[in-house]
Amino acid sequence: MTVNLLTFVDVPQKRPDKRAADLRSADFEEIFNEFVPERAGEQAARCSQCGIPFCQVHCPLHNNIPDWLKLTAEGRLEEAYELAAATNTFPEICGRICPQDRLCEGNCVIEKGFESVTIGAVERYITETAFKNGWVSGPQPREERSQSIGIIGGGPAGLAAADVMRRYGYQVEVYDRHDRIGGLLIYGIPSFKLEKDIVERRADLLAASGVVFHTSTEIGRDISFGDLQARHDAVLIATGVYGARDIKVPGVGLDGVVDALDYLIASNRNGLGDAVPDFDSGMLDAAGKHVVVIGGGDTAMDCVRTAARQGAKAVTCLYRRDRNNMPGSQREVSYAMEEGVRFEFLSAPEAFLGDGTVEAVRAVKMRLGEPDETGRLKSQIVTGSDHNIEADLVLKALGFDPEPVAEVFELPALDVTRWGTVKTRMLTGETSLPGVYAAGDIVRGASLVVWAIRDGRDAAEAMHRELETRAEQNAPIRAAG
Ligand code: FAD
Ligand code: SF4
Ligand code: SF4
């Protein structure tokens, strides 16, 4: 089939249809509809097939984007899927929730002047088409190997590693303290960005291919790290980061001032049909409340948009810098604005006011000054600018730090960085302990799903190389304690 490529001069960018803000903020379903097939091909054909594709350079997985766009434009969707799946374990997930404006699409050369190719939406389309047509399968090892791998954490890093190792034929067991597999894909990210059956479908494929999941099993509590090492030939730490940063202002201990992730987990569990006492009692439900969210990252955006969907009376986001300096995706900010969220940029909380339960946030205005040592502009308080914002639920979304992993796992010889993340060799995930690897947020600090996938894949390749070498040398293969 002959198709016209490089059509970006004549064909405008069109994303899949976005549901109207008043409709979508009344439910938790994803906000974008699927591309219709003609639209996907038409949009893929806008790609100018660059000799040096900057989209690919800036994709953490270095996806072969121009080639799968070309195949999509030509209607060769099965091949497009195979190519997309060759470098990305979960293309349908990245297509939905990567901050494409900061990664592939933000670096697409036609962005300047013609608006980027809709790479994420095409990646999602290709993979959803593959699922519909039965082209997607779990890992299918050509041979079984007797060596086994223990993975702590069933988030994207752990699952990406499980997929690669199972393909090689290793016996793979994943341990997670939660009762479902998926990590933040299930319990952090709201379903209006990523519906839960999308994640469950992948976990089911891995289970069907022989990956064993031990849910509700916390390493360091239910099983010691030492016991895990005795069970497996190599161990991967993919435990993410969960230490919520706090705000040191008066009133932070009042009822109704809660951590963002506790709130999001309650909302996600409620959506999954679980009994959630703190949600059912109204404590973690924003319905009918004045909600104030502190922070400007992806977690803050998920909170404001969840509160809007739960039927909050008013939702305000307080962020100490301006819009251009927000760490999260600008697209998410626009969606939140469309959904009725009020933003107070250059504002910070000075105190939480109330008698036992929060009733208001006293906020002050900030101005941006000189850059600090990291290059970010320092924010300074504008004197006399304090004002009260009514609030009966305050959500603290200030980021996450790692739990003290060496202590939790009783591994004094495990090297960690000064930020508490696990120190690894670049591109291999090898830690200071033989046979012990690490991947994802526990290595990078709070990051992105696509980086977790990349790290999980890299660590798995390195584990495979080590296990093969040890087997060839007849060296003891169990992870050293
Ligand atoms: P996680 O996904 O955190 O998984 C770690 C798993 O380890 C968890 O299931 C945990 O239960 C388990 N675990 C921890 N300790 C133990 C133990 N001792 N024993 C057993 N199991 C254990 N990224 C994006 O790319 N796009 C987004 O839109 C986006 N939105 C986000 C929204 C929110 C609210 C948050 C919090 C993060 C968001 N992120 C987003 C970031 C992304 O979710 C993370 O970067 C990614 O999930 C990290 O993957 P991981 O596998 O390293 O860790
Ligand atoms: Fe873009 Fe993410 Fe897909 Fe890479 S994985 S092409 S960054 S959407
Ligand atoms: Fe196509 Fe844009 Fe990538 Fe160039 S940068 S190959 S135009 S998607």
Coordinates of C-alpha atoms and ligand atoms in Angstrom, one line a residue:
M1 CA 0.0 0.0 0.0
T2 CA 1.4 3.4 -0.9
V3 CA 0.7 6.2 1.5
N4 CA 1.7 9.8 1.6
L5 CA 4.1 10.5 4.5
L6 CA 5.5 13.9 5.7
T7 CA 2.0 15.3 5.5
F8 CA 2.5 17.7 8.5
V9 CA 2.4 20.8 6.4
D10 CA -1.2 20.1 5.2
V11 CA -2.6 17.8 7.9
P12 CA -3.1 19.5 11.3
Q13 CA -2.4 17.8 14.6
K14 CA -5.4 16.0 16.0
R15 CA -5.5 14.1 19.2
P16 CA -8.1 11.5 19.9
D17 CA -11.4 13.1 21.1
K18 CA -11.2 14.4 24.6
R19 CA -14.5 14.0 26.6
A20 CA -16.1 17.3 27.6
A21 CA -14.8 18.6 31.0
D22 CA -18.2 18.6 32.7
L23 CA -18.9 15.0 31.6
R24 CA -15.4 13.6 32.4
S25 CA -15.2 15.3 35.8
A26 CA -18.4 13.4 36.8
D27 CA -16.7 10.0 36.5
F28 CA -13.3 8.3 36.8
E29 CA -13.1 7.0 33.2
E30 CA -10.1 7.9 31.0
I31 CA -10.5 11.3 29.4
F32 CA -9.4 10.5 25.9
N33 CA -11.4 8.2 23.5
E34 CA -9.4 5.8 21.3
F35 CA -8.3 7.0 17.8
V36 CA -10.5 5.8 15.0
P37 CA -8.3 3.8 12.6
E38 CA -8.3 6.4 9.8
R39 CA -7.3 9.1 12.2
A40 CA -4.4 7.1 13.7
G41 CA -2.9 6.4 10.2
E42 CA -3.5 10.0 9.1
Q43 CA -1.7 11.4 12.3
A44 CA 1.1 8.9 12.0
A45 CA 1.7 10.0 8.4
R46 CA 2.5 13.5 9.7
C47 CA 5.9 12.3 10.8
S48 CA 8.8 13.7 8.7
Q49 CA 10.8 10.5 9.2
C50 CA 13.8 12.5 10.5
G51 CA 17.4 11.1 9.9
I52 CA 18.2 11.9 13.5
P53 CA 14.9 11.4 15.3
F54 CA 14.9 13.6 18.4
C55 CA 11.7 12.0 19.6
Q56 CA 13.6 8.7 19.9
V57 CA 16.6 10.3 21.5
H58 CA 14.3 11.8 24.2
C59 CA 12.3 8.6 24.8
P60 CA 13.9 6.9 27.8
L61 CA 13.3 3.5 26.0
H62 CA 14.7 4.9 22.7
N63 CA 11.6 3.5 21.0
N64 CA 11.9 3.2 17.3
I65 CA 9.2 5.8 16.8
P66 CA 9.6 6.9 13.2
D67 CA 9.5 3.2 12.0
W68 CA 6.4 2.3 13.9
L69 CA 4.7 5.6 12.8
K70 CA 5.5 4.7 9.2
L71 CA 4.1 1.1 9.6
T72 CA 1.0 2.6 11.2
A73 CA 0.5 5.0 8.3
E74 CA 0.8 2.0 6.0
G75 CA -1.8 0.1 7.9
R76 CA 0.8 -2.6 8.9
L77 CA -0.3 -2.6 12.5
E78 CA 0.8 -6.0 13.6
E79 CA 4.4 -5.1 12.6
A80 CA 4.0 -1.7 14.2
Y81 CA 3.0 -3.4 17.4
E82 CA 5.9 -5.9 17.3
L83 CA 8.4 -3.0 16.9
A84 CA 6.8 -1.0 19.7
A85 CA 6.8 -4.0 22.0
A86 CA 10.5 -4.8 21.2
T87 CA 11.7 -1.8 23.2
N88 CA 8.7 -1.1 25.6
T89 CA 7.3 -3.7 27.9
F90 CA 4.0 -1.7 28.4
P91 CA 3.5 0.6 25.4
E92 CA -0.2 1.0 26.1
I93 CA 0.6 2.3 29.5
C94 CA 3.3 4.7 28.4
G95 CA 1.1 5.9 25.5
R96 CA -1.4 6.9 28.2
I97 CA 0.6 8.4 31.0
C98 CA 4.1 9.4 29.8
P99 CA 4.5 13.2 30.1
Q100 CA 5.0 13.3 26.3
D101 CA 5.2 17.1 26.3
R102 CA 8.5 16.7 28.2
L103 CA 9.8 13.6 26.4
C104 CA 9.1 12.4 22.8
E105 CA 6.5 14.8 21.6
G106 CA 8.2 17.8 23.3
N107 CA 11.3 17.1 21.1
C108 CA 9.5 16.3 17.9
V109 CA 11.1 18.5 15.2
I110 CA 7.8 19.6 13.7
E111 CA 6.6 20.8 17.1
K112 CA 8.0 24.2 16.3
G113 CA 5.5 25.6 13.8
F114 CA 3.3 22.6 13.1
E115 CA 2.6 20.9 16.5
S116 CA 4.2 17.5 17.2
V117 CA 3.2 14.1 15.9
T118 CA 0.8 12.6 18.5
I119 CA 3.3 9.8 19.3
G120 CA 1.8 8.7 22.6
A121 CA -1.7 8.4 21.2
V122 CA -0.4 6.3 18.3
E123 CA 1.6 4.1 20.6
R124 CA -1.6 3.5 22.7
Y125 CA -3.6 2.8 19.5
I126 CA -1.2 0.3 18.1
T127 CA -1.1 -1.7 21.3
E128 CA -4.9 -1.6 22.0
T129 CA -5.4 -2.8 18.4
A130 CA -2.9 -5.6 19.1
F131 CA -4.8 -6.6 22.3
K132 CA -8.1 -6.6 20.3
N133 CA -6.6 -8.8 17.6
G134 CA -5.0 -11.3 20.0
W135 CA -1.4 -10.3 19.0
V136 CA -0.3 -9.7 22.5
S137 CA 1.0 -12.6 24.6
G138 CA 2.9 -12.9 27.8
P139 CA 6.6 -14.0 27.8
Q140 CA 7.0 -17.4 26.1
P141 CA 10.4 -18.9 27.1
R142 CA 12.1 -21.0 24.5
E143 CA 13.7 -23.1 27.2
E144 CA 13.2 -23.4 31.0
R145 CA 16.1 -22.6 33.2
S146 CA 16.4 -23.8 36.8
Q147 CA 17.8 -20.5 38.2
S148 CA 15.3 -18.3 40.0
I149 CA 14.9 -14.6 40.5
G150 CA 13.2 -12.9 43.4
I151 CA 11.8 -9.5 42.7
I152 CA 10.7 -7.2 45.6
G153 CA 8.0 -4.9 44.3
G154 CA 5.3 -5.5 41.6
G155 CA 5.4 -1.9 40.2
P156 CA 6.5 -1.1 36.6
A157 CA 10.2 -1.7 37.4
G158 CA 9.6 -5.1 38.9
L159 CA 7.2 -6.2 36.2
A160 CA 9.4 -5.1 33.4
A161 CA 12.3 -7.1 34.9
A162 CA 9.9 -10.1 35.4
D163 CA 8.9 -10.0 31.8
V164 CA 12.5 -10.0 30.5
M165 CA 13.7 -12.7 32.9
R166 CA 10.7 -15.0 32.2
R167 CA 11.4 -14.6 28.4
Y168 CA 14.9 -16.0 29.1
G169 CA 13.3 -18.9 30.9
Y170 CA 14.2 -18.1 34.5
Q171 CA 11.8 -19.0 37.3
V172 CA 10.5 -15.6 38.4
E173 CA 8.8 -14.8 41.7
V174 CA 7.5 -11.3 42.5
Y175 CA 6.8 -10.3 46.2
D176 CA 4.6 -7.3 46.9
R177 CA 3.2 -5.9 50.2
H178 CA 0.0 -4.8 48.5
D179 CA -2.8 -7.2 47.7
R180 CA -2.7 -6.4 44.0
I181 CA 0.1 -6.3 41.5
G182 CA 1.0 -3.0 39.8
G183 CA 2.5 -0.7 42.4
L184 CA 1.6 3.0 41.8
L185 CA 0.0 2.0 38.5
I186 CA -2.8 0.5 40.6
Y187 CA -2.8 2.5 43.9
G188 CA -1.3 5.9 43.0
I189 CA -2.3 6.9 39.5
P190 CA -6.0 7.6 39.2
S191 CA -8.1 5.6 36.7
F192 CA -9.0 8.7 34.7
K193 CA -5.4 8.6 33.5
L194 CA -5.0 4.8 33.5
E195 CA -7.9 2.4 34.0
K196 CA -7.1 -0.5 36.3
D197 CA -8.0 -3.3 33.9
I198 CA -5.2 -2.1 31.6
V199 CA -2.7 -3.0 34.4
E200 CA -4.5 -6.1 35.5
R201 CA -4.5 -7.5 31.9
R202 CA -0.7 -7.3 31.9
A203 CA -0.3 -8.9 35.4
D204 CA -2.6 -11.7 34.1
L205 CA -0.4 -12.3 31.1
L206 CA 2.7 -12.5 33.3
A207 CA 0.9 -14.9 35.7
A208 CA -0.2 -17.1 32.8
S209 CA 3.4 -17.3 31.5
G210 CA 4.6 -18.7 34.8
V211 CA 5.6 -15.6 36.9
V212 CA 4.6 -16.3 40.5
F213 CA 3.1 -13.4 42.4
H214 CA 3.3 -13.4 46.2
T215 CA 0.9 -10.5 47.1
S216 CA 0.4 -9.2 50.7
T217 CA 3.9 -10.3 51.4
E218 CA 6.3 -7.6 52.8
I219 CA 10.0 -8.4 52.6
G220 CA 11.6 -7.3 55.8
R221 CA 8.5 -8.2 57.8
D222 CA 6.9 -11.4 56.5
I223 CA 10.1 -12.8 54.9
S224 CA 13.6 -11.5 55.7
F225 CA 15.8 -10.3 52.9
G226 CA 18.3 -13.1 53.9
D227 CA 15.7 -15.8 53.4
L228 CA 14.8 -14.3 50.0
Q229 CA 18.5 -14.5 49.0
A230 CA 18.6 -18.1 50.1
R231 CA 15.6 -18.9 47.9
H232 CA 16.8 -17.2 44.7
D233 CA 19.9 -16.9 42.5
A234 CA 19.5 -13.2 42.2
V235 CA 17.3 -10.6 43.9
L236 CA 16.0 -7.3 42.4
I237 CA 14.9 -4.5 44.8
A238 CA 12.2 -2.5 43.0
T239 CA 10.3 -1.1 46.0
G240 CA 9.7 2.5 44.9
V241 CA 9.7 5.5 47.2
Y242 CA 6.9 6.1 49.8
G243 CA 8.2 8.4 52.5
A244 CA 5.9 11.4 52.1
R245 CA 7.6 14.8 52.6
D246 CA 5.9 16.9 55.3
I247 CA 5.3 20.6 55.8
K248 CA 6.6 22.2 59.0
V249 CA 3.9 24.8 59.7
P250 CA 1.5 25.2 62.7
G251 CA -1.6 23.1 62.5
V252 CA -0.2 20.3 60.3
G253 CA -1.4 17.8 62.8
L254 CA -5.1 18.8 62.6
D255 CA -7.7 16.3 61.4
G256 CA -8.4 16.8 57.7
V257 CA -4.7 17.5 56.8
V258 CA -3.6 14.3 55.1
D259 CA -0.9 12.9 52.9
A260 CA -1.7 12.9 49.2
L261 CA -0.9 9.2 48.6
D262 CA -3.2 8.1 51.5
Y263 CA -6.0 10.0 49.8
L264 CA -5.3 8.6 46.3
I265 CA -4.9 5.1 47.6
A266 CA -8.3 5.4 49.3
S267 CA -9.9 6.7 46.2
N268 CA -8.4 4.0 44.0
R269 CA -9.4 1.3 46.4
N270 CA -12.9 2.6 46.5
G271 CA -13.0 2.6 42.7
L272 CA -11.8 -1.1 42.8
G273 CA -14.7 -2.0 45.1
D274 CA -12.7 -2.5 48.3
A275 CA -14.2 -1.5 51.7
V276 CA -12.2 1.6 52.7
P277 CA -13.2 2.7 56.3
D278 CA -11.5 6.1 56.1
F279 CA -13.2 6.8 52.8
D280 CA -16.6 5.4 53.8
S281 CA -16.5 7.6 57.0
G282 CA -16.0 10.6 54.8
M283 CA -12.5 11.4 56.1
L284 CA -10.7 10.7 52.8
D285 CA -13.7 11.6 50.6
A286 CA -13.7 15.2 49.1
A287 CA -17.5 15.2 48.4
G288 CA -19.0 18.5 49.5
K289 CA -15.7 19.8 50.8
H290 CA -13.5 22.8 50.2
V291 CA -10.3 21.1 49.2
V292 CA -6.8 22.7 49.2
V293 CA -3.9 20.8 47.6
I294 CA -0.4 21.9 48.4
G295 CA 2.2 21.1 45.6
G296 CA 2.7 21.4 41.9
G297 CA 3.8 18.0 40.7
D298 CA 1.9 15.1 39.1
T299 CA 0.7 13.8 42.5
A300 CA -0.8 17.2 43.2
M301 CA -2.6 17.3 39.8
D302 CA -4.0 13.8 40.5
C303 CA -5.3 15.0 43.8
V304 CA -7.0 18.1 42.5
R305 CA -8.6 16.2 39.6
T306 CA -9.7 13.3 41.9
A307 CA -11.3 15.8 44.3
A308 CA -13.2 17.5 41.5
R309 CA -14.6 14.0 40.5
Q310 CA -15.6 13.2 44.0
G311 CA -17.8 16.3 44.1
A312 CA -15.8 18.8 46.1
K313 CA -17.4 22.2 46.6
A314 CA -14.2 23.9 45.6
V315 CA -10.7 22.8 44.8
T316 CA -7.7 25.1 45.1
C317 CA -4.1 24.2 44.2
L318 CA -1.4 26.2 46.1
Y319 CA 2.0 26.2 44.4
R320 CA 4.9 28.3 45.6
R321 CA 6.4 29.0 42.2
D322 CA 4.7 30.1 38.9
R323 CA 3.2 27.9 36.2
N324 CA 6.3 27.8 34.1
N325 CA 8.3 26.3 37.0
M326 CA 5.8 23.5 37.9
P327 CA 7.5 20.1 37.9
G328 CA 4.5 18.2 36.6
S329 CA 3.2 17.9 33.1
Q330 CA 1.7 21.1 31.7
R331 CA -1.0 19.1 30.0
E332 CA -2.2 17.8 33.3
V333 CA -2.4 21.4 34.6
S334 CA -4.5 22.4 31.6
Y335 CA -6.9 19.4 32.1
A336 CA -7.3 20.4 35.8
M337 CA -8.1 24.0 34.8
E338 CA -10.7 22.7 32.3
E339 CA -12.2 20.6 35.1
G340 CA -12.7 23.7 37.3
V341 CA -9.7 23.6 39.6
R342 CA -8.5 27.0 40.9
F343 CA -4.8 27.6 40.9
E344 CA -3.0 30.0 43.3
F345 CA 0.5 30.2 41.8
L346 CA 3.2 31.9 43.8
S347 CA 1.4 31.0 47.1
A348 CA 2.5 28.9 50.0
P349 CA 0.8 27.8 53.3
E350 CA 1.9 29.5 56.4
A351 CA -0.5 27.7 58.9
F352 CA -3.4 25.4 59.0
L353 CA -6.2 26.9 61.1
G354 CA -9.0 25.1 63.0
D355 CA -10.0 23.7 66.4
G356 CA -9.2 19.9 66.1
T357 CA -10.2 19.8 62.5
V358 CA -8.9 22.0 59.7
E359 CA -11.1 24.9 58.7
A360 CA -8.8 27.1 56.7
V361 CA -5.3 27.5 55.2
R362 CA -3.5 30.7 55.9
A363 CA -1.4 31.3 52.8
V364 CA 1.1 33.9 51.8
K365 CA 2.1 35.2 48.3
M366 CA 5.6 34.5 47.1
R367 CA 7.9 36.2 44.6
L368 CA 10.7 34.5 42.6
G369 CA 14.2 35.7 43.3
E370 CA 17.7 34.7 42.5
P371 CA 18.5 31.1 41.4
D372 CA 19.5 28.6 44.1
E373 CA 22.5 26.2 43.9
T374 CA 20.3 23.9 41.7
G375 CA 19.5 26.7 39.3
R376 CA 15.9 27.0 40.4
L377 CA 14.6 30.4 41.3
K378 CA 14.3 30.9 45.0
S379 CA 10.9 31.9 46.2
Q380 CA 10.5 34.7 48.8
I381 CA 7.5 35.7 50.9
V382 CA 5.8 38.9 50.0
T383 CA 5.2 40.7 53.3
G384 CA 1.7 41.5 54.3
S385 CA 0.2 39.1 51.7
D386 CA -1.3 36.6 54.1
H387 CA -4.9 35.5 53.4
N388 CA -7.2 32.7 54.5
I389 CA -8.6 30.0 52.1
E390 CA -11.5 28.0 53.4
A391 CA -10.6 24.3 53.7
D392 CA -12.0 21.2 55.3
L393 CA -9.6 18.8 53.5
V394 CA -6.0 19.7 52.9
L395 CA -3.8 17.3 50.8
K396 CA -0.1 17.5 51.2
A397 CA 1.6 16.6 47.8
L398 CA 5.2 17.7 48.4
G399 CA 7.0 14.6 47.0
F400 CA 8.4 11.4 48.3
D401 CA 11.7 10.2 49.8
P402 CA 12.9 6.6 50.0
E403 CA 12.3 4.5 53.1
P404 CA 15.6 3.6 54.8
V405 CA 16.1 0.5 52.6
A406 CA 19.3 -0.8 54.1
E407 CA 17.7 -0.7 57.6
V408 CA 14.4 -2.2 56.5
F409 CA 16.2 -5.1 54.8
E410 CA 19.0 -5.3 57.4
L411 CA 21.7 -4.9 54.8
P412 CA 24.3 -2.6 56.4
A413 CA 26.6 -3.3 53.4
L414 CA 24.1 -2.0 50.9
D415 CA 25.5 1.3 49.5
V416 CA 22.9 4.1 49.4
T417 CA 23.2 7.7 48.2
R418 CA 23.0 10.7 50.4
W419 CA 19.3 11.0 49.3
G420 CA 18.7 7.4 50.6
T421 CA 18.2 5.9 47.2
V422 CA 20.1 2.6 46.4
K423 CA 23.4 3.2 44.7
T424 CA 23.7 1.1 41.5
R425 CA 26.1 0.9 38.5
M426 CA 24.7 2.8 35.5
L427 CA 22.7 0.7 33.0
T428 CA 23.0 -2.5 35.0
G429 CA 21.2 -2.0 38.3
E430 CA 24.1 -3.8 40.1
T431 CA 24.2 -2.8 43.8
S432 CA 27.2 -3.1 46.1
L433 CA 26.1 -6.6 47.1
P434 CA 26.8 -9.5 44.7
G435 CA 23.6 -10.9 43.1
V436 CA 21.5 -8.0 44.4
Y437 CA 20.1 -5.5 41.8
A438 CA 17.9 -2.5 42.1
A439 CA 15.6 -0.6 39.7
G440 CA 13.0 2.2 39.4
D441 CA 12.2 4.9 41.9
I442 CA 14.2 3.3 44.7
V443 CA 17.3 4.1 42.5
R444 CA 16.2 7.4 40.8
G445 CA 14.0 8.9 43.5
A446 CA 10.4 9.7 42.5
S447 CA 10.5 9.5 38.7
L448 CA 8.4 8.2 35.9
V449 CA 6.9 4.9 34.8
V450 CA 8.9 4.9 31.6
W451 CA 12.1 5.2 33.5
A452 CA 11.1 2.4 35.8
I453 CA 10.4 0.2 32.8
R454 CA 13.8 1.1 31.4
D455 CA 15.6 0.4 34.6
G456 CA 13.8 -2.9 35.1
R457 CA 14.7 -4.1 31.6
D458 CA 18.4 -3.0 32.0
A459 CA 18.7 -4.7 35.4
A460 CA 17.2 -7.9 34.0
E461 CA 19.6 -8.0 31.1
A462 CA 22.5 -7.5 33.5
M463 CA 21.1 -10.3 35.8
H464 CA 20.9 -12.6 32.8
R465 CA 24.5 -11.9 31.8
E466 CA 25.7 -12.6 35.3
L467 CA 23.8 -15.8 35.8
E468 CA 24.9 -17.1 32.4
T469 CA 28.6 -16.3 33.2
R470 CA 28.3 -17.9 36.6
A471 CA 26.7 -21.0 35.1
E472 CA 29.5 -21.2 32.4
Q473 CA 32.2 -20.9 35.2
N474 CA 30.4 -23.3 37.4
A475 CA 30.5 -20.6 40.1
P476 CA 28.0 -20.8 43.0
I477 CA 24.9 -19.2 41.7
R478 CA 22.9 -18.3 44.9
A479 CA 22.9 -14.6 45.7
A480 CA 25.7 -14.0 48.3
G481 CA 24.4 -13.0 51.8
Ligands
FAD1 P1 6.3 1.5 42.4 O1 5.3 1.7 41.3 O2 6.1 2.4 43.6 O3 6.2 0.0 42.9 C1 6.9 -0.5 44.0 C2 6.2 -1.7 44.7 O4 7.0 -2.2 45.7 C3 4.8 -1.3 45.3 O5 3.8 -2.1 44.8 C4 5.1 -1.6 46.8 O6 3.9 -2.1 47.4 C5 6.2 -2.7 46.7 N1 7.0 -2.7 47.9 C6 7.7 -1.7 48.6 N2 8.3 -2.2 49.6 C7 8.1 -3.5 49.7 C8 8.5 -4.6 50.6 N3 9.3 -4.3 51.6 N4 8.1 -5.8 50.3 C9 7.3 -6.1 49.3 N5 6.8 -5.1 48.4 C10 7.3 -3.9 48.6 N6 4.7 8.5 36.3 C11 4.4 8.7 35.0 O7 5.2 8.3 34.1 N7 3.2 9.3 34.6 C12 2.3 9.6 35.5 O8 1.2 10.2 35.1 C13 2.5 9.4 36.9 N8 1.6 9.8 37.8 C14 1.9 9.5 39.1 C15 0.9 9.8 40.1 C16 1.2 9.6 41.4 C17 0.1 9.9 42.4 C18 2.4 9.1 41.8 C19 2.7 8.9 43.3 C20 3.4 8.8 40.9 C21 3.1 9.0 39.5 N9 4.1 8.7 38.6 C22 3.8 8.9 37.3 C23 5.4 8.1 38.9 C24 5.4 6.6 38.8 O9 4.2 6.0 39.3 C25 6.6 5.9 39.4 O10 7.7 6.6 38.9 C26 6.7 4.4 39.1 O11 5.5 3.8 39.5 C27 7.9 3.8 39.8 O12 7.9 2.4 39.6 P2 8.6 1.4 40.6 O13 8.3 0.1 40.1 O14 9.9 1.8 40.9 O15 7.8 1.6 42.0
SF4_2 FE1 6.9 8.8 24.2 FE2 6.8 7.5 26.5 FE3 6.2 6.2 24.3 FE4 8.7 6.9 24.8 S1 7.5 5.4 25.9 S2 7.6 7.1 22.8 S3 8.4 8.8 25.8 S4 5.1 7.9 25.1
SF4_3 FE1 8.8 12.0 13.3 FE2 8.8 14.0 15.0 FE3 10.2 11.9 15.4 FE4 10.9 13.5 13.5 S1 11.0 14.0 15.7 S2 10.9 11.3 13.4 S3 8.9 14.2 12.8 S4 8.0 12.0 15.3

